[in-house]
Amino acid sequence: MSQIESVLVENRVFPPSEEVVKRATISGMAAYEALCKEAETDYTGYWGRLAKEHVVWKQPFTSVLDESNAPFYKWFADGKLNVSYNCLDKNVEAGLGDKVAIIFEADGGAVSKVTYKELLSRVAKFANALKAKGIKKGDRVIIYLPMSIEGIVAMQACARIGAIHSVVFGGFSAKSLEERILDAGAVAVITADEQTRGGKNIPLKPAVDEALTLVGANSPVKTVIVAKRTGGACNMVAGRDVWWTDAEAGQSDVCEPEWVEAEHPLFLLYTSGSTGKPKGVQHSSGGYLLHAALTMKWTFDIKPDDVFWCTADIGWVTGHTYITYGPLACGATEIVFEGVPTFPDAGRFWKMIQDHKVSIFYTAPTAIRSLIKAGGDLPKKYDLTSLRLLGSVGEPINPEAWMWYYNEIGGGRCPIVDTFWQTETGGHMITPLPGVTPLVPGSCTLPFPGIQAAIVDETGHELEWGKGGFLVVKKPWPSMIRTIWGDPERFKKSYYPEDLGGRLYLAGDGAVRNAKTGNFTITGRIDDVLNVSGHRMGTMEIESALVANPLVAEAAVVGRPDDLTGEAICAFVVLKGSRPSGEDAKRVIKELQDWVGKEIGPIAKPKDIRFGENLPKTRSGKIMRRLLRSLAKGEEVTQDVSTLENPAILEQLKQAGA
Ligand code: 6R9
């Protein structure tokens, strides 16, 4: 509630400067309103027009939207295209062959550049290598690579041959990798010997080996391709594992793209939901590419001379849309960064902006907060005048962090686009457009033209502005999730729930619109999903991992606010043995943290672990999470505890703040 209130009193407004308006592709509120109007009057006409203008089709589509099997919507279904063609060949054919596509900066600072022509031949060569391994259209390929040019080449090569990639973030454990390999039924894994972050080498290939051991004898994975990053020790399994360069040896650097139907899956990306098992979010080729390109042009206002930098990892959706696909589809020059923002010091981002003359910079609030803390004065040491536009994504940005970003990084000149979207939405949904929208710190402002966002109550009725409720999207849009891989029922239940009438896309976030301006502010998840440093973590997933430890009888996980990471993970644990205290408790806490790190990945490690002889439960046996949330925050429990079966437990859990 306090967040809603603080946003409602936020009265700082930053209208776009004349210069920004003049330069912008979508220029002025009237232009924005005209687009919204066009979409409202003729929804399919609008998207059909844009799909013709912003995507190159091998075979033009005649049908824009097919709703016959709603909510399994189809877009541009009889059209054919290739996404890699649209990102590479198209640009080379347009005379951009010698333009730099990627400026790669390694963790240690070494810089390498790749032109569009070079990137096209690298992708084609690797695509031929995949084909030579028998990988074909529709096959699933897991990519477990560090931030690298190879990561982008691997994704683009899959797209080129119609294979469906599923990138797994390098911070996920062998166990998480195993789950994804099995769920996707992957035929190949593309990885590296090690990754380098913050000056340290971290092995990757051993996690693949361990995952494939867990997968066992009937593994669908026939091929593991290994890129050499550090040259660190690496076990190669004969007949299965091959070095990247050996796989490419003798392959041609020309590869005819596989022309696929617009609905052909481009990728699966696993994300956390409110139940234990991660969901394989399936995206299309045509509709996804359209929104990736369009949002680059309208939200980021990308121009030929821009240097674009999105600091996300390719393991997350932001890296997919705004590193691998969007910038390349627009023929842009972009930065790909291997390292971390605080190495060698907290000025790394600012130094890189200066060195590479970055003009558009897109990062996450958690990075901004940690850089304020680690070195709020460091930006002053660097020349940041190349910047003209800033972006934020992943979680709500606190108004004070927004102001710092605006003044210290943007020099008070650069609009900030606070882009709200999700793995499931493929690209921006609610966001300012730089030449249009008056900015309000902490608000993602207005829907992208054509996106019919609204706020409804629990029965699906639209609420008046000023009232908080569930964020929904009233009409399907081209880059939306198509299904959950292998689980269409879960797709329907999660995103098109019958309670809301079955035709509204439920984002899973709460939101409120400003009563005067209609600006949206996201108030946080409405389900059991936490947002830790902009990464989605299901509480159930972490609970399942904890309970899998032989010491643990029961566990409940909640989030609590954290200055740096947005939310922190707090676990309440009942051990099978007696409740530990003192040194004993410390040891078990460390053991359980490491355990979760191994089961899911370091990002899922609970920050706090408290032990109780039991958990607060209702008489019907339901864990009372709202009480745990208060305890985690260190608040007095003021809620009604009359349904609580074992009130004494609260005292114990309060004290157990270890
Ligand atoms: C792109 C991405 C999605 C969840 C989403 C919401 C939160 C993302 C936000 C934001 C407030 C923003 N979120 N952007 N909240 N303002 N600008 O982050 O995808 O990892 O799937 O997370 O992140 O809670 O539902 P994903």
XYZ file of C-alpha atoms and ligand atoms in Angstrom:
684
model
C 0.000 0.000 0.000
C 2.765 2.418 0.904
C 4.189 1.971 -2.582
C 0.856 2.812 -4.220
C 0.519 5.878 -2.040
C 4.029 7.109 -2.688
C 3.447 6.789 -6.405
C 0.197 8.673 -6.249
C 1.941 11.617 -4.630
C 4.824 11.502 -7.122
C 4.409 14.854 -8.822
C 7.698 15.291 -10.622
C 6.990 15.200 -14.343
C 9.583 15.363 -17.103
C 8.076 16.165 -20.490
C 10.282 15.368 -23.501
C 12.532 18.231 -24.613
C 11.954 19.827 -27.986
C 15.176 18.348 -29.274
C 14.160 14.813 -28.287
C 10.706 15.243 -29.836
C 12.204 16.524 -33.083
C 14.559 13.594 -33.425
C 12.149 10.833 -32.410
C 10.568 8.384 -34.820
C 7.254 8.659 -33.006
C 7.131 12.352 -32.391
C 4.590 14.018 -30.140
C 1.520 12.805 -28.247
C -0.706 13.313 -31.294
C 1.350 10.766 -33.262
C 1.069 8.282 -30.378
C -2.670 8.795 -30.106
C -3.099 8.369 -33.850
C -1.389 4.956 -33.656
C -3.545 3.903 -30.691
C -6.619 5.036 -32.598
C -5.599 3.113 -35.714
C -5.195 -0.039 -33.598
C -8.541 0.509 -31.933
C -10.429 1.052 -35.172
C -8.858 -1.771 -37.162
C -6.819 -4.038 -34.913
C -5.739 -6.591 -37.507
C -5.248 -3.913 -40.162
C -2.853 -2.128 -37.804
C -0.707 -5.142 -36.967
C -0.857 -6.391 -40.553
C 0.465 -3.058 -41.815
C 3.332 -3.073 -39.304
C 4.226 -6.698 -40.020
C 4.565 -5.849 -43.717
C 6.662 -2.758 -43.004
C 9.054 -4.136 -40.383
C 9.585 -7.798 -41.312
C 10.891 -9.264 -44.565
C 8.683 -12.184 -45.605
C 9.688 -14.968 -47.969
C 6.024 -15.681 -48.470
C 3.593 -12.906 -47.563
C 0.794 -13.683 -45.111
C -2.872 -13.259 -45.977
C -4.241 -13.959 -42.487
C -3.230 -11.567 -39.702
C -4.867 -13.051 -36.613
C -6.516 -16.443 -36.252
C -8.621 -16.643 -33.089
C -10.380 -19.908 -33.933
C -8.594 -21.825 -31.177
C -8.331 -19.032 -28.590
C -6.396 -18.506 -26.360
C -3.981 -20.341 -28.660
C -3.784 -17.406 -31.053
C -1.998 -17.492 -34.398
C -0.441 -14.476 -36.066
C 0.468 -14.122 -39.746
C 0.011 -17.907 -39.912
C 0.352 -18.473 -43.665
C 3.407 -16.216 -43.984
C 6.936 -17.622 -44.169
C 10.166 -16.013 -43.045
C 13.497 -16.633 -41.406
C 14.497 -14.654 -38.336
C 18.246 -14.945 -38.936
C 17.742 -13.713 -42.515
C 15.937 -10.684 -41.088
C 18.795 -9.985 -38.655
C 21.769 -10.605 -40.951
C 21.352 -11.163 -44.713
C 18.817 -8.354 -44.944
C 21.333 -5.868 -43.544
C 24.209 -7.113 -45.686
C 21.972 -6.870 -48.780
C 21.090 -3.314 -47.756
C 24.767 -2.323 -47.832
C 25.507 -2.634 -44.095
C 27.958 -5.532 -44.526
C 30.903 -3.547 -43.191
C 28.992 -1.933 -40.354
C 29.967 -3.169 -36.900
C 27.187 -5.371 -35.538
C 28.759 -6.319 -32.203
C 31.409 -4.716 -30.045
C 32.343 -7.393 -27.546
C 34.110 -6.447 -24.332
C 35.496 -9.325 -22.304
C 35.547 -9.455 -18.516
C 39.236 -8.518 -18.520
C 38.668 -5.594 -20.891
C 39.761 -6.999 -24.280
C 37.590 -5.660 -27.102
C 36.705 -7.370 -30.367
C 34.370 -6.284 -33.145
C 32.298 -8.180 -35.677
C 30.728 -6.652 -38.777
C 27.387 -7.743 -40.211
C 29.182 -9.561 -43.042
C 31.412 -11.423 -40.591
C 28.525 -12.252 -38.275
C 26.533 -13.643 -41.187
C 29.365 -15.965 -42.222
C 29.970 -17.080 -38.630
C 26.280 -17.854 -38.158
C 26.060 -19.650 -41.506
C 29.138 -21.740 -40.750
C 27.896 -22.745 -37.330
C 24.432 -23.437 -38.770
C 26.080 -25.833 -41.225
C 27.954 -27.447 -38.324
C 24.646 -28.020 -36.511
C 23.132 -29.536 -39.654
C 26.132 -31.819 -40.032
C 25.356 -33.115 -36.538
C 21.891 -34.044 -37.757
C 20.139 -31.142 -36.036
C 17.125 -30.009 -38.030
C 14.007 -27.864 -38.028
C 11.945 -28.287 -34.865
C 14.731 -29.941 -32.820
C 15.388 -28.373 -29.417
C 18.895 -27.179 -28.623
C 19.983 -26.082 -25.152
C 22.438 -23.189 -25.066
C 24.457 -22.868 -21.848
C 27.028 -20.268 -22.740
C 28.553 -17.178 -21.164
C 27.905 -13.719 -22.590
C 29.849 -13.995 -25.811
C 29.678 -13.567 -29.548
C 29.392 -17.356 -29.664
C 26.191 -17.145 -27.615
C 24.593 -14.931 -30.230
C 26.007 -16.979 -33.098
C 24.557 -20.154 -31.549
C 21.097 -18.623 -31.119
C 21.067 -17.112 -34.607
C 22.337 -20.379 -36.124
C 19.448 -22.279 -34.533
C 17.043 -19.693 -35.935
C 18.667 -20.058 -39.343
C 17.960 -23.804 -39.551
C 14.609 -23.671 -37.722
C 15.920 -25.439 -34.600
C 14.291 -24.217 -31.374
C 16.813 -22.882 -28.895
C 16.402 -22.818 -25.169
C 19.049 -20.732 -23.458
C 19.790 -21.619 -19.848
C 21.450 -18.868 -17.803
C 25.032 -19.813 -16.908
C 24.253 -19.281 -13.213
C 21.802 -22.180 -13.131
C 22.957 -25.451 -11.636
C 23.367 -28.897 -13.194
C 20.047 -29.913 -11.640
C 18.203 -27.007 -13.294
C 19.920 -27.809 -16.552
C 18.835 -31.441 -16.316
C 15.197 -30.427 -15.759
C 15.242 -28.178 -18.809
C 17.001 -30.722 -21.030
C 14.357 -33.310 -20.143
C 11.361 -31.021 -20.389
C 12.463 -29.685 -23.775
C 13.632 -33.087 -25.043
C 16.787 -31.406 -26.318
C 18.966 -33.203 -28.882
C 22.039 -31.044 -28.304
C 23.706 -28.783 -25.754
C 25.999 -25.918 -26.724
C 28.316 -24.813 -23.940
C 31.816 -23.553 -23.125
C 34.672 -24.910 -21.055
C 34.422 -22.082 -18.526
C 33.100 -18.583 -18.102
C 34.947 -15.563 -16.765
C 33.253 -13.130 -14.420
C 34.782 -10.571 -12.128
C 38.289 -11.873 -12.821
C 37.425 -15.440 -11.894
C 37.075 -18.468 -14.116
C 33.959 -20.483 -13.384
C 33.591 -23.939 -14.932
C 30.536 -24.544 -17.151
C 31.143 -27.836 -18.914
C 31.226 -29.891 -15.673
C 27.635 -28.788 -14.999
C 26.644 -30.113 -18.430
C 28.401 -33.413 -17.697
C 26.646 -33.672 -14.350
C 23.280 -32.757 -15.876
C 23.668 -35.428 -18.539
C 24.638 -37.991 -15.908
C 21.433 -37.107 -14.069
C 19.469 -37.399 -17.323
C 20.833 -40.936 -17.564
C 20.888 -43.662 -20.138
C 18.034 -42.695 -22.449
C 19.292 -39.159 -22.889
C 17.844 -37.375 -25.904
C 21.095 -35.365 -26.104
C 23.323 -36.774 -28.820
C 25.722 -33.867 -29.233
C 27.519 -31.451 -26.932
C 29.375 -28.630 -28.666
C 31.983 -26.918 -26.494
C 33.387 -23.457 -27.134
C 36.847 -22.810 -25.744
C 36.732 -19.695 -23.574
C 39.570 -20.072 -21.088
C 41.289 -23.305 -22.079
C 40.646 -24.637 -18.576
C 40.540 -28.377 -17.981
C 37.605 -29.948 -19.756
C 36.457 -33.530 -19.924
C 35.328 -34.504 -23.431
C 33.128 -37.578 -23.833
C 34.042 -39.433 -27.015
C 31.243 -39.699 -29.555
C 29.160 -37.043 -27.815
C 31.312 -33.983 -27.180
C 32.998 -31.922 -29.853
C 34.924 -28.656 -29.756
C 33.166 -25.749 -31.468
C 36.061 -25.235 -33.918
C 36.191 -28.936 -34.800
C 32.447 -28.966 -35.433
C 32.903 -26.030 -37.818
C 35.972 -27.388 -39.585
C 35.391 -27.772 -43.314
C 31.888 -26.249 -43.164
C 30.880 -23.660 -45.718
C 30.141 -20.136 -44.522
C 27.091 -19.959 -46.735
C 23.845 -21.481 -45.499
C 20.460 -21.064 -47.139
C 17.998 -20.096 -44.385
C 15.190 -22.511 -43.554
C 11.999 -20.627 -44.411
C 9.599 -21.348 -41.593
C 5.928 -20.603 -40.961
C 5.369 -17.467 -38.870
C 4.115 -19.608 -35.968
C 7.141 -21.919 -35.991
C 8.641 -21.764 -32.475
C 11.774 -19.620 -32.398
C 12.645 -20.477 -28.816
C 11.615 -21.805 -25.440
C 12.683 -19.912 -22.376
C 12.101 -21.367 -18.930
C 10.756 -19.023 -16.300
C 9.458 -19.367 -12.774
C 5.772 -19.655 -12.061
C 3.796 -20.040 -8.880
C 4.169 -23.817 -8.763
C 7.355 -25.805 -8.451
C 8.159 -26.568 -12.059
C 9.595 -23.835 -14.329
C 7.488 -23.108 -17.403
C 8.878 -23.453 -20.922
C 7.539 -20.252 -22.469
C 7.184 -20.829 -26.217
C 7.630 -17.940 -28.645
C 6.876 -17.713 -32.356
C 9.068 -16.511 -35.227
C 7.014 -13.871 -37.077
C 5.083 -12.104 -34.335
C 8.047 -12.144 -31.954
C 10.419 -10.660 -34.516
C 7.917 -7.938 -35.384
C 7.672 -6.737 -31.799
C 11.438 -7.016 -31.207
C 12.094 -4.760 -34.207
C 9.204 -2.391 -33.590
C 10.051 -1.735 -29.942
C 13.689 -1.097 -30.903
C 12.453 1.564 -33.319
C 9.722 3.133 -31.211
C 10.779 2.679 -27.571
C 14.529 2.937 -28.113
C 14.150 5.195 -31.142
C 17.138 3.384 -32.677
C 18.901 5.242 -35.502
C 21.745 4.173 -37.838
C 24.455 6.002 -35.860
C 23.446 4.726 -32.418
C 25.534 2.474 -30.199
C 23.068 0.387 -28.222
C 23.885 -1.427 -24.992
C 21.564 -3.746 -23.149
C 23.366 -5.117 -20.080
C 21.158 -8.189 -19.641
C 22.426 -11.748 -20.029
C 21.288 -13.778 -23.046
C 19.967 -16.283 -20.502
C 17.017 -13.969 -19.799
C 14.322 -12.744 -22.138
C 15.743 -9.211 -22.121
C 18.929 -10.596 -23.642
C 16.928 -12.483 -26.270
C 14.847 -9.558 -27.470
C 17.254 -6.680 -26.905
C 20.618 -8.333 -27.620
C 20.204 -11.297 -29.951
C 17.228 -10.255 -32.056
C 15.971 -6.662 -31.787
C 19.187 -4.667 -32.360
C 20.359 -6.922 -35.196
C 16.937 -6.849 -36.870
C 17.402 -3.067 -36.995
C 20.963 -3.168 -38.328
C 22.259 -1.502 -35.168
C 25.691 -1.534 -33.552
C 25.503 -3.044 -30.078
C 27.711 -3.838 -27.122
C 27.949 -7.338 -25.703
C 29.590 -7.460 -22.288
C 30.937 -10.572 -20.624
C 31.667 -9.232 -17.167
C 29.975 -7.761 -14.120
C 29.192 -4.100 -13.321
C 31.495 -3.960 -10.298
C 34.711 -5.341 -11.806
C 37.390 -4.048 -11.695
C 35.356 -1.375 -9.915
C 31.861 0.108 -9.834
C 32.792 2.502 -12.656
C 32.922 -0.270 -15.276
C 29.596 0.561 -16.951
C 30.420 4.267 -17.079
C 33.886 3.630 -18.480
C 32.434 1.393 -21.160
C 29.833 4.002 -22.096
C 32.685 6.508 -22.489
C 35.029 4.144 -24.371
C 32.432 2.895 -26.863
C 30.411 6.115 -27.106
C 27.235 4.332 -26.122
C 24.142 6.369 -27.008
C 21.344 4.123 -25.697
C 21.831 2.291 -22.409
C 19.385 -0.277 -21.022
C 19.845 -1.812 -17.575
C 18.007 -2.973 -14.453
C 17.115 -1.077 -11.258
C 19.064 -3.590 -9.174
C 22.256 -2.682 -11.062
C 21.551 1.021 -10.608
C 20.950 0.601 -6.867
C 24.113 -1.423 -6.359
C 26.179 1.085 -8.344
C 24.800 3.980 -6.313
C 25.839 2.132 -3.188
C 29.232 1.008 -4.446
C 30.261 4.293 -6.025
C 27.665 7.009 -6.423
C 30.337 9.541 -7.415
C 32.118 7.391 -9.980
C 30.015 8.499 -12.994
C 31.510 11.984 -12.627
C 34.900 10.596 -13.604
C 33.697 9.633 -17.064
C 32.459 11.401 -20.151
C 28.876 10.232 -20.556
C 27.841 12.833 -23.124
C 27.412 10.230 -25.874
C 24.249 9.046 -24.105
C 20.889 10.206 -25.428
C 18.453 7.636 -24.056
C 18.292 5.435 -20.951
C 16.139 2.408 -20.211
C 15.133 0.358 -17.192
C 13.654 -3.136 -16.980
C 13.027 -6.068 -14.700
C 11.344 -4.578 -11.661
C 9.795 -1.344 -10.481
C 12.407 1.412 -10.285
C 12.327 3.394 -7.056
C 11.780 7.097 -7.740
C 15.052 7.998 -5.980
C 17.079 5.557 -8.070
C 15.263 6.968 -11.124
C 16.343 10.517 -10.214
C 19.957 9.441 -9.740
C 19.944 7.614 -13.090
C 18.363 10.637 -14.771
C 20.734 13.231 -13.335
C 24.033 11.427 -12.746
C 24.024 9.166 -15.806
C 21.719 10.974 -18.200
C 22.937 14.460 -17.260
C 19.305 15.550 -17.024
C 19.120 15.319 -20.850
C 18.200 11.720 -21.555
C 14.678 10.368 -21.289
C 14.366 7.150 -19.251
C 12.125 4.509 -20.742
C 10.879 2.381 -17.837
C 9.774 -0.645 -19.825
C 7.310 -3.057 -18.265
C 7.166 -6.471 -19.911
C 7.703 -10.174 -19.210
C 9.243 -13.341 -20.591
C 5.741 -14.179 -21.773
C 5.115 -10.911 -23.602
C 8.219 -11.098 -25.814
C 8.824 -7.330 -25.764
C 7.771 -4.046 -24.199
C 4.128 -3.738 -23.158
C 3.839 -0.554 -21.117
C 6.540 2.025 -21.615
C 7.177 5.673 -22.329
C 8.136 6.562 -25.907
C 10.965 9.088 -25.715
C 9.496 11.695 -28.065
C 5.992 11.364 -26.682
C 5.523 10.624 -23.022
C 5.936 12.950 -20.043
C 8.029 10.854 -17.652
C 7.091 10.222 -14.033
C 9.731 8.554 -11.829
C 8.576 5.064 -10.868
C 5.843 4.770 -13.485
C 6.068 2.771 -16.717
C 3.456 5.269 -18.011
C 1.374 4.201 -21.030
C 0.821 1.103 -23.182
C 2.873 0.603 -26.321
C 0.635 1.535 -29.282
C -1.666 -1.404 -30.031
C -1.273 -3.077 -26.625
C -4.633 -3.086 -24.858
C -3.538 -3.057 -21.216
C -6.124 -2.622 -18.460
C -6.669 -3.123 -14.744
C -9.469 -5.399 -13.575
C -10.902 -6.802 -10.359
C -11.002 -10.497 -9.458
C -14.026 -11.077 -11.690
C -12.456 -9.459 -14.747
C -14.313 -6.129 -14.585
C -12.292 -3.114 -15.608
C -11.617 -0.717 -12.745
C -11.709 3.026 -12.883
C -8.396 4.895 -12.820
C -6.984 5.299 -9.338
C -8.077 1.823 -8.191
C -5.485 -0.925 -7.848
C -6.147 -4.375 -9.337
C -4.819 -7.064 -11.680
C -2.940 -6.052 -14.776
C -4.395 -7.708 -17.896
C -4.136 -7.391 -21.664
C -7.497 -7.417 -23.378
C -6.460 -8.490 -26.855
C -3.849 -10.910 -28.145
C -0.705 -9.293 -29.564
C 1.875 -10.602 -32.056
C 4.789 -11.368 -29.692
C 2.767 -13.061 -26.966
C 3.606 -16.463 -25.477
C 2.043 -19.203 -27.631
C 1.894 -21.962 -25.052
C 3.853 -23.617 -22.271
C 5.957 -26.299 -23.899
C 4.280 -29.646 -23.345
C 1.585 -28.232 -21.069
C -1.157 -26.314 -22.933
C -3.564 -26.723 -19.994
C -1.162 -24.937 -17.679
C -0.842 -22.162 -20.270
C -4.608 -21.649 -20.242
C -4.892 -21.823 -16.470
C -1.969 -19.507 -15.776
C -2.608 -16.791 -18.351
C -6.278 -17.026 -19.370
C -8.004 -18.023 -16.114
C -11.724 -18.755 -16.224
C -12.313 -16.490 -13.187
C -11.582 -13.535 -15.424
C -13.737 -14.915 -18.243
C -10.998 -16.794 -20.103
C -10.233 -14.055 -22.640
C -8.002 -11.684 -20.653
C -4.256 -12.247 -20.497
C -3.337 -12.170 -16.804
C 0.165 -10.778 -16.333
C 0.514 -11.828 -12.689
C 1.281 -8.286 -11.545
C -0.774 -5.797 -9.608
C -1.044 -2.287 -11.034
C -2.777 1.042 -10.593
C -3.478 3.853 -13.079
C -3.021 7.450 -12.062
C -6.480 8.967 -11.720
C -5.590 12.006 -13.826
C -3.045 10.860 -16.399
C -3.915 7.174 -16.734
C -0.236 6.329 -16.228
C 0.361 2.775 -15.052
C 2.414 1.910 -11.998
C 3.272 -1.720 -11.316
C 2.825 -2.598 -7.659
C 4.412 -6.070 -7.706
C 3.558 -9.710 -8.300
C 0.203 -11.011 -7.183
C 1.350 -14.634 -7.104
C 4.057 -16.560 -5.284
C 6.781 -15.231 -7.507
C 9.655 -13.202 -6.060
C 11.724 -10.676 -7.930
C 15.291 -10.856 -6.702
C 17.646 -8.514 -8.540
C 15.203 -8.531 -11.431
C 15.236 -12.329 -11.630
C 12.030 -14.252 -11.215
C 12.088 -16.967 -8.586
C 9.123 -19.105 -7.619
C 8.796 -19.576 -3.859
C 7.576 -23.119 -4.507
C 10.676 -23.904 -6.503
C 12.923 -22.900 -3.598
C 10.733 -24.729 -1.086
C 10.928 -27.895 -3.149
C 14.697 -27.599 -3.265
C 14.917 -27.136 0.514
C 12.630 -30.045 1.244
C 14.763 -32.232 -1.004
C 17.577 -31.860 1.559
C 17.688 -34.880 3.905
C 17.785 -32.626 6.991
C 14.623 -30.723 6.124
C 11.099 -31.705 7.050
C 9.253 -28.642 5.856
C 9.977 -25.226 4.430
C 8.146 -22.042 3.525
C 9.726 -19.277 1.494
C 8.628 -15.652 1.346
C 10.123 -12.412 0.103
C 11.017 -9.380 2.137
C 12.011 -5.943 0.849
C 15.727 -5.453 0.328
C 17.426 -2.159 -0.493
C 19.771 -3.677 -3.009
C 18.084 -6.659 -4.576
C 14.496 -5.382 -4.447
C 13.325 -8.510 -2.707
C 15.342 -10.961 -0.629
C 14.547 -14.634 -0.148
C 13.640 -15.610 3.390
C 13.118 -19.281 4.278
C 11.390 -20.701 7.347
C 12.577 -24.222 7.890
C 11.542 -27.116 10.081
C 14.291 -29.693 10.417
C 13.694 -33.400 10.873
C 15.882 -33.328 13.971
C 15.714 -30.797 16.772
C 15.744 -27.058 16.189
C 19.376 -25.905 16.015
C 20.796 -22.856 17.754
C 24.076 -20.939 17.981
C 27.005 -22.267 15.954
C 24.971 -25.281 15.037
C 22.303 -23.127 13.427
C 24.948 -21.163 11.503
C 26.422 -24.346 10.096
C 23.047 -25.695 8.959
C 22.131 -22.331 7.421
C 25.298 -22.362 5.346
C 24.684 -25.973 4.366
C 21.130 -25.235 3.219
C 22.170 -22.100 1.329
C 24.795 -24.077 -0.561
C 22.293 -26.833 -1.167
C 19.819 -24.462 -2.824
C 22.709 -23.007 -4.801
C 23.399 -26.471 -6.143
C 19.778 -27.432 -6.699
C 18.709 -24.293 -8.551
C 21.592 -21.840 -8.784
C 23.324 -19.225 -6.649
C 20.622 -16.614 -7.391
C 18.095 -18.760 -5.512
C 20.065 -19.003 -2.235
C 17.919 -17.751 0.662
C 19.455 -14.716 2.332
C 17.763 -15.481 5.664
C 16.981 -18.908 7.055
C 15.041 -19.281 10.302
C 14.283 -22.484 12.131
C 11.104 -23.390 13.923
C 9.677 -26.562 15.400
C 6.755 -25.963 13.093
C 5.321 -23.417 10.672
C 2.310 -21.200 11.358
C -0.631 -23.071 9.887
C -4.358 -22.762 9.669
C -6.511 -25.487 11.113
C -6.895 -26.871 7.629
C -3.132 -27.152 7.409
C -2.358 -24.206 5.107
C 0.833 -22.332 5.812
C -0.024 -18.731 6.682
C 2.396 -16.965 4.417
C 1.160 -13.498 5.227
C 2.334 -14.001 8.800
C 5.675 -15.215 7.568
C 5.975 -12.124 5.372
C 5.493 -9.894 8.419
C 8.035 -11.892 10.414
C 10.526 -11.738 7.554
C 10.209 -7.961 7.459
C 10.699 -7.784 11.223
C 7.207 -6.326 11.633
C 4.932 -6.895 14.577
C 2.292 -9.427 13.585
C -0.902 -7.417 13.621
C -2.936 -9.704 11.388
C -5.789 -11.798 12.622
C -4.298 -15.001 14.003
C -7.561 -16.557 15.131
C -7.381 -19.258 12.466
C -3.848 -20.124 13.495
C -3.570 -23.562 15.000
C -0.298 -23.022 16.810
C 0.121 -19.337 17.801
C 3.133 -20.077 20.010
C 5.186 -20.763 16.931
C 5.226 -17.073 16.026
C 7.333 -16.209 19.069
C 9.820 -18.888 18.143
C 10.142 -17.783 14.518
C 10.463 -14.148 15.548
C 13.442 -14.938 17.756
C 15.013 -17.228 15.262
C 16.264 -14.389 13.101
C 19.689 -15.852 12.596
C 11.480 -8.426 -18.965
C 11.444 -9.179 -17.687
C 8.756 -10.153 -15.495
C 8.315 -9.493 -14.207
C 7.028 -8.741 -14.353
C 7.152 -7.685 -13.264
C 8.631 -7.344 -13.300
C 9.595 -6.219 -15.361
C 9.203 -4.115 -14.938
C 8.670 -4.894 -13.887
C 7.906 -2.986 -12.830
C 9.054 -2.678 -14.860
N 8.945 -6.194 -14.176
N 9.753 -4.975 -15.831
N 8.027 -4.323 -12.836
N 8.390 -2.171 -13.784
N 9.551 -1.859 -15.806
O 11.880 -8.686 -16.671
O 10.866 -10.419 -17.746
O 12.061 -11.923 -16.084
O 9.816 -12.530 -17.084
O 10.036 -10.727 -15.361
O 9.278 -8.517 -13.806
O 6.837 -8.252 -12.036
O 5.922 -9.601 -14.208
P 10.724 -11.488 -16.562
